[in-house]
PDB file of C-alpha atoms in Angstrom:
ATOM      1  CA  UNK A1189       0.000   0.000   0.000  1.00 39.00           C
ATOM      2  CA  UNK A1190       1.190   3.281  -1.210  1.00 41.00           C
ATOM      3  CA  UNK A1191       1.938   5.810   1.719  1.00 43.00           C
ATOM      4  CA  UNK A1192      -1.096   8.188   1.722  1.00 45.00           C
ATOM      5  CA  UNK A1193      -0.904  11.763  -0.167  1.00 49.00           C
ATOM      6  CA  UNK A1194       0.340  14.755   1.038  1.00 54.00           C
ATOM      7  CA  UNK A1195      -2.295  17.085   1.795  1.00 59.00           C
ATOM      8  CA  UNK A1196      -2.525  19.961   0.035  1.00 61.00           C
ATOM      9  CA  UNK A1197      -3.011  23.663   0.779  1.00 65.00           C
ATOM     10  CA  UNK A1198      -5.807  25.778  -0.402  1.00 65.00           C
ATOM     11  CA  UNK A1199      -3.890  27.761  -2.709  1.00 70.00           C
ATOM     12  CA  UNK A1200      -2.415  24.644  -4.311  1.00 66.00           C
ATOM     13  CA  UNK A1201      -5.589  22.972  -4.437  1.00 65.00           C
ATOM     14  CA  UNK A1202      -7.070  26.018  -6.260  1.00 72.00           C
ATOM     15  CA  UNK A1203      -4.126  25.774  -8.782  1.00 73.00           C
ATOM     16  CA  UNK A1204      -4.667  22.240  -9.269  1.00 69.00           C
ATOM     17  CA  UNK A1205      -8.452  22.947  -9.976  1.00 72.00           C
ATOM     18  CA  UNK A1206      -8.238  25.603 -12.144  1.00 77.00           C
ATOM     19  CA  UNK A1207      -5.208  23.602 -13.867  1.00 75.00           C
ATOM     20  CA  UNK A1208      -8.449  20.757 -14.643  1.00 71.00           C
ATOM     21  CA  UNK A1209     -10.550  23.481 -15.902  1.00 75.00           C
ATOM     22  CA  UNK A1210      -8.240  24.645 -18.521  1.00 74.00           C
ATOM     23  CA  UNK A1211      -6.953  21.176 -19.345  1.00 70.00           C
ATOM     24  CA  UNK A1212     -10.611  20.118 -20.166  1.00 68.00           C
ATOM     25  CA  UNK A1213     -11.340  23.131 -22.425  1.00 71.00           C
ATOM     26  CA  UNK A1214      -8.444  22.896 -23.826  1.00 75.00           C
ATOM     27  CA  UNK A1215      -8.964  19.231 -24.914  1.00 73.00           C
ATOM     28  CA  UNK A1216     -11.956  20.416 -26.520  1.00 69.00           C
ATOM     29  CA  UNK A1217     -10.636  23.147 -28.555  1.00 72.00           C
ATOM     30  CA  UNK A1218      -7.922  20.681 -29.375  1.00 70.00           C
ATOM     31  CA  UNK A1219     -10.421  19.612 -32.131  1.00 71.00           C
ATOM     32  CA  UNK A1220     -11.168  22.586 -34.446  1.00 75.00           C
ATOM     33  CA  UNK A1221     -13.785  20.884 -36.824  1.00 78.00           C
ATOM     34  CA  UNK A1222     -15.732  19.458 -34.003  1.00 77.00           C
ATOM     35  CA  UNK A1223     -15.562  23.437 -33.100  1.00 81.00           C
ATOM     36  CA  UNK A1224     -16.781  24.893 -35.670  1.00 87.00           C
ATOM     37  CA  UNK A1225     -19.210  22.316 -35.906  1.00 88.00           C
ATOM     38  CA  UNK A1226     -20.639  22.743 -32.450  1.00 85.00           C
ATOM     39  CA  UNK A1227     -20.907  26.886 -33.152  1.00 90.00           C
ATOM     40  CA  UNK A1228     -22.835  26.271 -36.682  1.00 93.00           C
ATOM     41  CA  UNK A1229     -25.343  23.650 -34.576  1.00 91.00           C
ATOM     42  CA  UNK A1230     -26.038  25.914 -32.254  1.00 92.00           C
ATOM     43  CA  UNK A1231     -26.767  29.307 -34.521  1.00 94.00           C
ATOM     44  CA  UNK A1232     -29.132  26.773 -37.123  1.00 95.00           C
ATOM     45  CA  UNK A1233     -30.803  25.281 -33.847  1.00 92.00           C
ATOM     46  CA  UNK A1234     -31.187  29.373 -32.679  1.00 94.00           C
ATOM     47  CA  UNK A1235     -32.114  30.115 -36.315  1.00 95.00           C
ATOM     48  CA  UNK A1236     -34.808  27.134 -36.425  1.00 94.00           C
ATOM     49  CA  UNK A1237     -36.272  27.874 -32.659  1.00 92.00           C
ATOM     50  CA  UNK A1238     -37.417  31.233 -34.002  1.00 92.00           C
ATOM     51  CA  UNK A1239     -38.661  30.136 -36.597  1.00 92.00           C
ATOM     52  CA  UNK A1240     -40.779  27.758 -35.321  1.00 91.00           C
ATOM     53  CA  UNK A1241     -42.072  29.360 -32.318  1.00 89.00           C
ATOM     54  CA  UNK A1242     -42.907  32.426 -34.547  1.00 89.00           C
ATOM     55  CA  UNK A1243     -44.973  29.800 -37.186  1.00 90.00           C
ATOM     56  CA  UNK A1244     -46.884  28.599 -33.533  1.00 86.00           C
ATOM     57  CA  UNK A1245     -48.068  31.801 -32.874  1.00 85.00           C
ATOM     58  CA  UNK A1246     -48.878  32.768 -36.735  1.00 82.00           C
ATOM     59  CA  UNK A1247     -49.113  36.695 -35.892  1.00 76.00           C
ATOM     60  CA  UNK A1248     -51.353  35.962 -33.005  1.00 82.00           C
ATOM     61  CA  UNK A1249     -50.432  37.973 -29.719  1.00 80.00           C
ATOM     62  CA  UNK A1250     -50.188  35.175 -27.031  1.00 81.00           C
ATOM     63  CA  UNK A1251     -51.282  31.386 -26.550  1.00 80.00           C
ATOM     64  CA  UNK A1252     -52.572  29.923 -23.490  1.00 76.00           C
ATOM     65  CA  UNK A1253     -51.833  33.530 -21.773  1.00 82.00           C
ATOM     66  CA  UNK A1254     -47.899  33.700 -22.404  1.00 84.00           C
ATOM     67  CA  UNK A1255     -47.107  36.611 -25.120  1.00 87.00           C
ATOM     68  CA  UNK A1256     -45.662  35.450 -28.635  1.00 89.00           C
ATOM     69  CA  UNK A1257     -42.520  37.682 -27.225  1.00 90.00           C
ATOM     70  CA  UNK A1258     -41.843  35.885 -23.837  1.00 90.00           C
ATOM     71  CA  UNK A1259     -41.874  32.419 -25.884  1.00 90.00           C
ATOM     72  CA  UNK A1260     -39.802  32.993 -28.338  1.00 91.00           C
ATOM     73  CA  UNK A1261     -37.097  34.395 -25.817  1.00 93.00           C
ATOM     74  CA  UNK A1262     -37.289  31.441 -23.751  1.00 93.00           C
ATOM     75  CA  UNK A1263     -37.291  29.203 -26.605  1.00 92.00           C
ATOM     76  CA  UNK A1264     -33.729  30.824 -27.652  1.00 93.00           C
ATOM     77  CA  UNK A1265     -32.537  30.881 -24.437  1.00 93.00           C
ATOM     78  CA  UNK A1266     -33.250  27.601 -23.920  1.00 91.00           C
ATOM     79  CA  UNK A1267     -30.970  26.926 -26.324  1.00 91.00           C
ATOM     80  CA  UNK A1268     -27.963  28.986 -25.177  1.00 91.00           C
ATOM     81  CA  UNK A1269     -28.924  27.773 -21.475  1.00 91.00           C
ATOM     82  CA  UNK A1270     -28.950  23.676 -22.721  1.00 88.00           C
ATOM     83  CA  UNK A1271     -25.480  24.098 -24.661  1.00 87.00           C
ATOM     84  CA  UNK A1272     -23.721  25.580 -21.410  1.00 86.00           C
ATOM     85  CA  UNK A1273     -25.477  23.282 -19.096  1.00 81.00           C
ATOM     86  CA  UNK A1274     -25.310  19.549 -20.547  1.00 71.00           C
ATOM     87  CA  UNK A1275     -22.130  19.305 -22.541  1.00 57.00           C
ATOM     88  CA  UNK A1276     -22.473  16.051 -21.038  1.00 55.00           C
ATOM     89  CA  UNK A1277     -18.192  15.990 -20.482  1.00 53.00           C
ATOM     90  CA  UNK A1278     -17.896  12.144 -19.037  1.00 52.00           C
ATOM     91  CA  UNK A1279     -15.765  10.667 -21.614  1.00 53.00           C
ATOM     92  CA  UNK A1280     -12.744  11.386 -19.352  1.00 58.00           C
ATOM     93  CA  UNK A1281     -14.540  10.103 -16.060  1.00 65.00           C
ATOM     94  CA  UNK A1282     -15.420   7.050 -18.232  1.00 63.00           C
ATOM     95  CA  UNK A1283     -12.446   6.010 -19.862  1.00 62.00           C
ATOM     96  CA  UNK A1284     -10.151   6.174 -16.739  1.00 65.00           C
ATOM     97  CA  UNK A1285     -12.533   4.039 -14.634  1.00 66.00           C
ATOM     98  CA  UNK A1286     -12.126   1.563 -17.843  1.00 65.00           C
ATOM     99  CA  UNK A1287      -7.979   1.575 -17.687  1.00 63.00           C
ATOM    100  CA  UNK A1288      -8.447   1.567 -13.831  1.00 63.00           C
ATOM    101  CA  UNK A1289      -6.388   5.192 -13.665  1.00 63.00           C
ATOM    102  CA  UNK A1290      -9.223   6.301 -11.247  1.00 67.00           C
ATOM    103  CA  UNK A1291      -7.225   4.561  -8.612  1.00 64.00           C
ATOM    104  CA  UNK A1292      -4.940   7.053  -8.999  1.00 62.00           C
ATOM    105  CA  UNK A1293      -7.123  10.046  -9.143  1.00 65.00           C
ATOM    106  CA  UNK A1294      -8.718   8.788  -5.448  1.00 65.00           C
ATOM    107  CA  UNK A1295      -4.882   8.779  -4.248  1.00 65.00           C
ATOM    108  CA  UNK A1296      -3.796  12.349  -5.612  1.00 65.00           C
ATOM    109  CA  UNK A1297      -3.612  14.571  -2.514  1.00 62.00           C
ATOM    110  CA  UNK A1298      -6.662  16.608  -4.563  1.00 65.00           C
ATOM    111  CA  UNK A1299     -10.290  14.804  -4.005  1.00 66.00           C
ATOM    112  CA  UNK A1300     -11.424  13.278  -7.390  1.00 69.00           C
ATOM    113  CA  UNK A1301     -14.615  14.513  -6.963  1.00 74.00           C
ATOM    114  CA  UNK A1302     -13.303  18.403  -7.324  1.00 75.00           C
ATOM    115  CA  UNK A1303     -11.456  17.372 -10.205  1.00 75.00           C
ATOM    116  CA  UNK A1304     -14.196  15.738 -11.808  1.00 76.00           C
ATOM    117  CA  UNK A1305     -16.552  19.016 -11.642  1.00 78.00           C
ATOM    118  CA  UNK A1306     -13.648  21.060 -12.522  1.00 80.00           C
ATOM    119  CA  UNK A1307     -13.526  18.983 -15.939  1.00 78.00           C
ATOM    120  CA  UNK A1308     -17.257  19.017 -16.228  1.00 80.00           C
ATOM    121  CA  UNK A1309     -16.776  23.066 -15.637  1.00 82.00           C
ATOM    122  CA  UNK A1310     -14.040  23.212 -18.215  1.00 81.00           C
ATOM    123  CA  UNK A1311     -16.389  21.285 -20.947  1.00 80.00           C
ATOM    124  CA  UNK A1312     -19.141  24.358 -20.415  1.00 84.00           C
ATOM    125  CA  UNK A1313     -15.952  26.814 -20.889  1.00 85.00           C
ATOM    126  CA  UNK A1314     -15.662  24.837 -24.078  1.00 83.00           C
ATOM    127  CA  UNK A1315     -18.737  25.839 -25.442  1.00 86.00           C
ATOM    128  CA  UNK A1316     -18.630  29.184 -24.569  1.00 88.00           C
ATOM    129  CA  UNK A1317     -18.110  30.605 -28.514  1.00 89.00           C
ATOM    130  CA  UNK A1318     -20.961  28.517 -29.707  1.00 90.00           C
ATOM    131  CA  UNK A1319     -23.221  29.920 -27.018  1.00 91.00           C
ATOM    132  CA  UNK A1320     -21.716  33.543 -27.444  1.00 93.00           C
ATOM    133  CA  UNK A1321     -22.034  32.964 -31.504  1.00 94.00           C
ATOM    134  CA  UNK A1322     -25.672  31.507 -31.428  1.00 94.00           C
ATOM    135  CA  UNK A1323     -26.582  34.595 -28.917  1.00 94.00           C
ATOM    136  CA  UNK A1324     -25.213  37.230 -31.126  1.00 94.00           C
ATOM    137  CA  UNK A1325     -27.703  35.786 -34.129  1.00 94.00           C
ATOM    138  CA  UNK A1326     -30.911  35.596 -31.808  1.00 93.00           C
ATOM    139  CA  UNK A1327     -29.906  39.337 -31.334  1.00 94.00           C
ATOM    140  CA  UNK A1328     -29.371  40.321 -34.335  1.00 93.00           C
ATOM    141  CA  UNK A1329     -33.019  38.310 -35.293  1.00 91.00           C
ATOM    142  CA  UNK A1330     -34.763  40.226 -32.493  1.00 90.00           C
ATOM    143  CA  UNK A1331     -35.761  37.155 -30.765  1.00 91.00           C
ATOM    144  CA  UNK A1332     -34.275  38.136 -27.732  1.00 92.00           C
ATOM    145  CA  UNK A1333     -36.074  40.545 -25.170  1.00 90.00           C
ATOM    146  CA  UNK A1334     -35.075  42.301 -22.481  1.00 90.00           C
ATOM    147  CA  UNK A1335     -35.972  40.897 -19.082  1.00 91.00           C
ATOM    148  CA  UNK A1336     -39.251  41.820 -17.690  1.00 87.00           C
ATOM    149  CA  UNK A1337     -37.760  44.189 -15.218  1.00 90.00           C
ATOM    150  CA  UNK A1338     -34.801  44.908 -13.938  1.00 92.00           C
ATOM    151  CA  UNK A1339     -35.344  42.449 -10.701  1.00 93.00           C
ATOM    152  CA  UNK A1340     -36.544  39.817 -12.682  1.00 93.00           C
ATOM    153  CA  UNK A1341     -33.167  40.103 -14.339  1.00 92.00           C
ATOM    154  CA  UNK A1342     -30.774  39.772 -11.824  1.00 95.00           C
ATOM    155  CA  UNK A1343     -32.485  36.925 -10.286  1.00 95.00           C
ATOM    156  CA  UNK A1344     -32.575  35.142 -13.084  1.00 95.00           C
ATOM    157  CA  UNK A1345     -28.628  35.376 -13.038  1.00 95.00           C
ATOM    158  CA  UNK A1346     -28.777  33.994  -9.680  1.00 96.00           C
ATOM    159  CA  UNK A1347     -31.288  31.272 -10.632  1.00 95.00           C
ATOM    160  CA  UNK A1348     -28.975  30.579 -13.481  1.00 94.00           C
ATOM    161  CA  UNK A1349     -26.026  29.744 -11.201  1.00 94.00           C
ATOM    162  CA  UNK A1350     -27.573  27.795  -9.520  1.00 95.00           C
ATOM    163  CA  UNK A1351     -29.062  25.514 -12.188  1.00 93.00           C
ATOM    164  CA  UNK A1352     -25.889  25.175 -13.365  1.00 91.00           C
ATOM    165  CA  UNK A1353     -24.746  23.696 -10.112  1.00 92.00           C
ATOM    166  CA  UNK A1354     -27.970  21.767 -10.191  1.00 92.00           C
ATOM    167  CA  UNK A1355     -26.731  20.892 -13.667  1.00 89.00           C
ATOM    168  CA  UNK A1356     -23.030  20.168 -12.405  1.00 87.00           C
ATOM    169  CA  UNK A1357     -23.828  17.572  -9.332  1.00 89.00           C
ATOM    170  CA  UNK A1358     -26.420  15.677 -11.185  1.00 88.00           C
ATOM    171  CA  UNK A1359     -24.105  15.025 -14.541  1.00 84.00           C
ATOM    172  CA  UNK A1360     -21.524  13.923 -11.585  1.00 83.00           C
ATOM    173  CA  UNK A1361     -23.817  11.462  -9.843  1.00 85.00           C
ATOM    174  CA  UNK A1362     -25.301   9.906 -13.338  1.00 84.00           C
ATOM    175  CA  UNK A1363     -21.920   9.716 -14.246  1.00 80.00           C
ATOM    176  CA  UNK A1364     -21.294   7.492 -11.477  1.00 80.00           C
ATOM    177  CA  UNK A1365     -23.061   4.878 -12.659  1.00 80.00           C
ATOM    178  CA  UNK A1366     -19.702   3.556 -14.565  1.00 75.00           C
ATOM    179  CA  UNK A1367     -18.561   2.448 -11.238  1.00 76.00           C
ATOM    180  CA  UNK A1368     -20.770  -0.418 -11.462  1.00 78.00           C
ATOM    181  CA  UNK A1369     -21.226  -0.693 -15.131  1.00 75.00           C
ATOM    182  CA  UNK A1370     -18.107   0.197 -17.006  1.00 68.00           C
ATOM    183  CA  UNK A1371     -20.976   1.491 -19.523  1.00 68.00           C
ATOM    184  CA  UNK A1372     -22.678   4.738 -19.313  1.00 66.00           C
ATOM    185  CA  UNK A1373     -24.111   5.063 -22.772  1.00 69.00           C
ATOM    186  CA  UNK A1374     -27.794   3.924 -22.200  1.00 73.00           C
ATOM    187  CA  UNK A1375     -27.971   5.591 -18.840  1.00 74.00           C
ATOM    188  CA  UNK A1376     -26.371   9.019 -20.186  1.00 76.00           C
ATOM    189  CA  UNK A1377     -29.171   8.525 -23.381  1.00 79.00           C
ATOM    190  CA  UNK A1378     -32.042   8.219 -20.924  1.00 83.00           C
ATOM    191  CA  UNK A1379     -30.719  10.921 -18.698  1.00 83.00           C
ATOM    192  CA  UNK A1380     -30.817  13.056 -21.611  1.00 82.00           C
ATOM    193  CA  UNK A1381     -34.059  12.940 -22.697  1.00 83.00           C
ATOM    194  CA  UNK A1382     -35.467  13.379 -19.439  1.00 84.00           C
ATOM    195  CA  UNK A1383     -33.466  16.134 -19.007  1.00 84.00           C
ATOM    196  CA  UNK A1384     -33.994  17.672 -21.796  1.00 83.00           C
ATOM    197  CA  UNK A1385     -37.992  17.336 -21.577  1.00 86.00           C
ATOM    198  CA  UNK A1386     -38.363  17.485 -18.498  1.00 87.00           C
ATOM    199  CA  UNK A1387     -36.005  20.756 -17.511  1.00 87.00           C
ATOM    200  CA  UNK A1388     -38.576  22.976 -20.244  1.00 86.00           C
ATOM    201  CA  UNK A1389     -35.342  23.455 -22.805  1.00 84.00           C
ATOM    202  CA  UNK A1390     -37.840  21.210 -25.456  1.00 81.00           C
ATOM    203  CA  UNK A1391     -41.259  22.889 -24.452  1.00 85.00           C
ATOM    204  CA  UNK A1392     -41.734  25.300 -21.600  1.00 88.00           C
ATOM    205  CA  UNK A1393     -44.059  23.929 -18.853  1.00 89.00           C
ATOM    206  CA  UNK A1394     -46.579  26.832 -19.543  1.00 88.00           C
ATOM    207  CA  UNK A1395     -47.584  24.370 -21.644  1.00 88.00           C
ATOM    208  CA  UNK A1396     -47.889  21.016 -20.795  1.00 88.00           C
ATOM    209  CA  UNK A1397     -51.341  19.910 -18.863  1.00 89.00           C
ATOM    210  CA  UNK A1398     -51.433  20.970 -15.374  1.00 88.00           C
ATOM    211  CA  UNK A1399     -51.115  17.757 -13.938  1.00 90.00           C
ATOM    212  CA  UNK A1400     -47.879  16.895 -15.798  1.00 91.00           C
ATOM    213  CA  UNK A1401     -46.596  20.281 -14.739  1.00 89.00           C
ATOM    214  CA  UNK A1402     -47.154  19.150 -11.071  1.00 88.00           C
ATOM    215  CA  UNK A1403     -44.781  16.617 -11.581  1.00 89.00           C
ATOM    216  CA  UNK A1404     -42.445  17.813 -12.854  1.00 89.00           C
ATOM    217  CA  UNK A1405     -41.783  20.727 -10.918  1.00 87.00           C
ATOM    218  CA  UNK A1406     -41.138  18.583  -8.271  1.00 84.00           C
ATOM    219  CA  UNK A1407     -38.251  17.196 -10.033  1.00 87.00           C
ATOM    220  CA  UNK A1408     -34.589  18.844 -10.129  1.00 90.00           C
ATOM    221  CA  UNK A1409     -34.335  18.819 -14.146  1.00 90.00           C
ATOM    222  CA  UNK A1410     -36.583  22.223 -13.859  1.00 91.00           C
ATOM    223  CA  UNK A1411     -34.688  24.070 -11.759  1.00 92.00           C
ATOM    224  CA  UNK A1412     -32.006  23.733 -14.415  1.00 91.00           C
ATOM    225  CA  UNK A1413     -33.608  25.443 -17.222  1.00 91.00           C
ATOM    226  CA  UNK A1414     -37.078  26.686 -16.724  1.00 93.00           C
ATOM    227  CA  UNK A1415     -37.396  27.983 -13.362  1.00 94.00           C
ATOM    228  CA  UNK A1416     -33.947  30.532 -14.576  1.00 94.00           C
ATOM    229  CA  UNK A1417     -35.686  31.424 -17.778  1.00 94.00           C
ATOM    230  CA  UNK A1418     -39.371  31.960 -16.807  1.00 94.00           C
ATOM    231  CA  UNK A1419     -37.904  34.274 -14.150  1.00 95.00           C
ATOM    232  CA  UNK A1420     -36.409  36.094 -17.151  1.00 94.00           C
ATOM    233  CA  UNK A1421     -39.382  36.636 -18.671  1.00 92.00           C
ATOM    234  CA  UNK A1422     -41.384  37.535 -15.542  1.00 91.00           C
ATOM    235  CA  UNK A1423     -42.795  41.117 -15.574  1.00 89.00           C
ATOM    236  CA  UNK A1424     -44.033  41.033 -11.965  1.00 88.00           C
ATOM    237  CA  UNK A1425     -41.255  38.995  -9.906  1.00 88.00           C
ATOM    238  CA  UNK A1426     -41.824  38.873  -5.996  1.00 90.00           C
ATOM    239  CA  UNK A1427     -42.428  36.208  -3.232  1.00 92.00           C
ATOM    240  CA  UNK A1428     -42.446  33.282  -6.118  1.00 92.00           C
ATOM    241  CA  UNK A1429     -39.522  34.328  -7.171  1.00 93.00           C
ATOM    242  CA  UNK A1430     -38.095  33.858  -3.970  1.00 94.00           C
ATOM    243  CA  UNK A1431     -39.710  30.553  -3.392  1.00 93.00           C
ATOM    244  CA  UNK A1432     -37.961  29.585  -6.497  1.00 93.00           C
ATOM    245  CA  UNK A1433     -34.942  30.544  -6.145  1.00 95.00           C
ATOM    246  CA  UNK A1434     -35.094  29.102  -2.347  1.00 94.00           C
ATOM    247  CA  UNK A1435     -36.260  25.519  -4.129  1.00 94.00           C
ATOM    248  CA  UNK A1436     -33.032  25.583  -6.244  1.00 95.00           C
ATOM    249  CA  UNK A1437     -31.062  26.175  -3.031  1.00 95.00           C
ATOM    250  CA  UNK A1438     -32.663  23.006  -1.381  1.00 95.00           C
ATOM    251  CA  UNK A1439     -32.470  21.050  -4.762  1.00 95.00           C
ATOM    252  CA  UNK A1440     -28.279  21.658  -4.700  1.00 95.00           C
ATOM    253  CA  UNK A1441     -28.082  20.120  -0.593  1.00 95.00           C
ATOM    254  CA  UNK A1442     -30.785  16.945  -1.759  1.00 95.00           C
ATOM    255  CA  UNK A1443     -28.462  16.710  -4.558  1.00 93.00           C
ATOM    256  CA  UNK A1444     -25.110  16.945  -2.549  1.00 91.00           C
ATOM    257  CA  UNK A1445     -25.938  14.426   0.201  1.00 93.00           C
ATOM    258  CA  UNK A1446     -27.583  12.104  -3.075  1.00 92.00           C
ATOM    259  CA  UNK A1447     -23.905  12.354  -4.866  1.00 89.00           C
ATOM    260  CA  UNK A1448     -21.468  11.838  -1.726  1.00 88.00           C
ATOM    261  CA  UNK A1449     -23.654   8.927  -0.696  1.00 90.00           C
ATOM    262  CA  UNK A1450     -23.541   7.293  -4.274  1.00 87.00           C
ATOM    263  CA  UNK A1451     -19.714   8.301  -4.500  1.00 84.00           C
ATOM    264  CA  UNK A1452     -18.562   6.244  -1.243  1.00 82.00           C
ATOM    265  CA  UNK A1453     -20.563   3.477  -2.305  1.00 83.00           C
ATOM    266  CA  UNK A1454     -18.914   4.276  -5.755  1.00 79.00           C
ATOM    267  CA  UNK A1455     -15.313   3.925  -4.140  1.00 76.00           C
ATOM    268  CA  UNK A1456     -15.729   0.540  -2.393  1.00 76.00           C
ATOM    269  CA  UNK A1457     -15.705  -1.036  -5.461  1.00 69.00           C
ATOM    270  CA  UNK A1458     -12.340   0.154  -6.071  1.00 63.00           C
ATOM    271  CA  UNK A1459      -9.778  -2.024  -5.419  1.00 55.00           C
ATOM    272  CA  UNK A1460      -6.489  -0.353  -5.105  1.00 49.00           C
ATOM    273  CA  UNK A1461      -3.330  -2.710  -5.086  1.00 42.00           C
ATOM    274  CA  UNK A1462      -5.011  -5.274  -3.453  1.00 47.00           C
ATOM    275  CA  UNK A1463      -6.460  -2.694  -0.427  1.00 48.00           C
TER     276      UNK A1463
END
């Protein structure tokens, strides 16, 4: 048994951090085709969204009591917000569990888990120009509005930090599953799509029946993307928005305890020269 890691000091574990962040951008921007391709997506997907939502409404001034305006801005937001949020960066966390190099990661003087959120953090750096690309076209369209007031703006940053931590520990804790599995394909696919529906980036919940709205309120996936974003939009923010923002708070601890409990049962399965 190896003699146990030196332990580190804050300062060096910050440089060793931010050192995971750049490396995992970096490895994306390593590949300039994949890029470029990732920028054009995201602009045609912008370009598309607008279109579409503007056919829904055919000229008329609101459906089901939400303005043509507010939809179409959360439709392209939706898109910006879904790029930055799910890059879905667990090739890295995959591929060292499958060569066994994780054993090293849980020795490194620098907690795994860190590192592993720094990477995931350094994947959303890496789509940064896409984002910042598709953004400046949904400007230049006019299919993005101004927030409904100036409150309901700078909550929504707030609400948008936090669904990106929301976004952060649950990508972790599905990505977990290749502990046990050594295969994370069909479990990233479903995670996906319920994401992706469920969170509001497909169709906002404004929309859906009541009863399936219910639901799925009561699931973290919409604190990622719609609570953020219909706080954008929200003309008259006040003691919901602070509800919402409160539920996002409480989501991140359920989702904290959920991850550290699933990564020391993740870790016993690690065998670590014969330890």
């Amino acid at each position: 048994m190896s003699a146990p890691a030196q332990r580190l000091s804050a300062p060096q574990v910050r440089v060793a951090l931010r050192a995971s962040v750049g490396h995992a951008a970096r490895s994306q921007f390593a590949f300039r085709a994949s890029t470029w391709t990732g920028i054009v997506a995201c602009v045609l997907q912008v370009i598309l969204v607008h279109l579409v939502w503007t056919a829904v409404y055919g000229g008329r001034p609101d459906v089901a009591g939400v303005a043509q305006v507010d939809a179409v801005t959360y439709a392209v937001l939706g898109v910006l917000t879904t790029t930055l949020f799910q890059p879905f960066m667990f090739d890295s966390l995959l591929g060292r569990l499958r060569t066994g190099a994780i054993a090293f990661d849980v020795m490194r003087p620098v907690s795994a888990v860190p590192v592993a959120l720094a990477r995931q953090l350094g994947g959303t750096i890496a789509q940064l120009p896409a984002a910042a690309a598709a953004l400046v076209v949904g400007l230049a369209l006019g299919a993005i509005a101004l927030p409904g007031s100036w409150v309901s703006g700078l909550a929504c940053l707030l609400s948008l930090v936090l669904g990106f931590a929301i976004a952060l520990i649950v990508n972790f804790t599905v990505g977990l599953v290749g502990f046990w599995t050594l295969e994370t394909g069909g479990a990233f696919l479903i995670y996906r799509m319920l994401a992706q529906f469920s969170s509001g980036a497909l169709i906002p919940l404004w929309f859906m029946p009541d009863w399936l709205t219910s639901i799925l309120t009561l699931l973290p996936f919409s604190a990622q993307v719609f609570v953020p974003l219909s706080i954008y939009v929200d003309r008259d923010p006040g003691w919901h928005t602070v509800q919402a923002i409160g539920l996002q708070a409480l989501w991140i601890v359920i989702l904290l305890a959920l991850a550290t409990l699933v990564w020391r049962r993740a870790i016993r399965r690690l065998v670590i020269f014969g330890g």
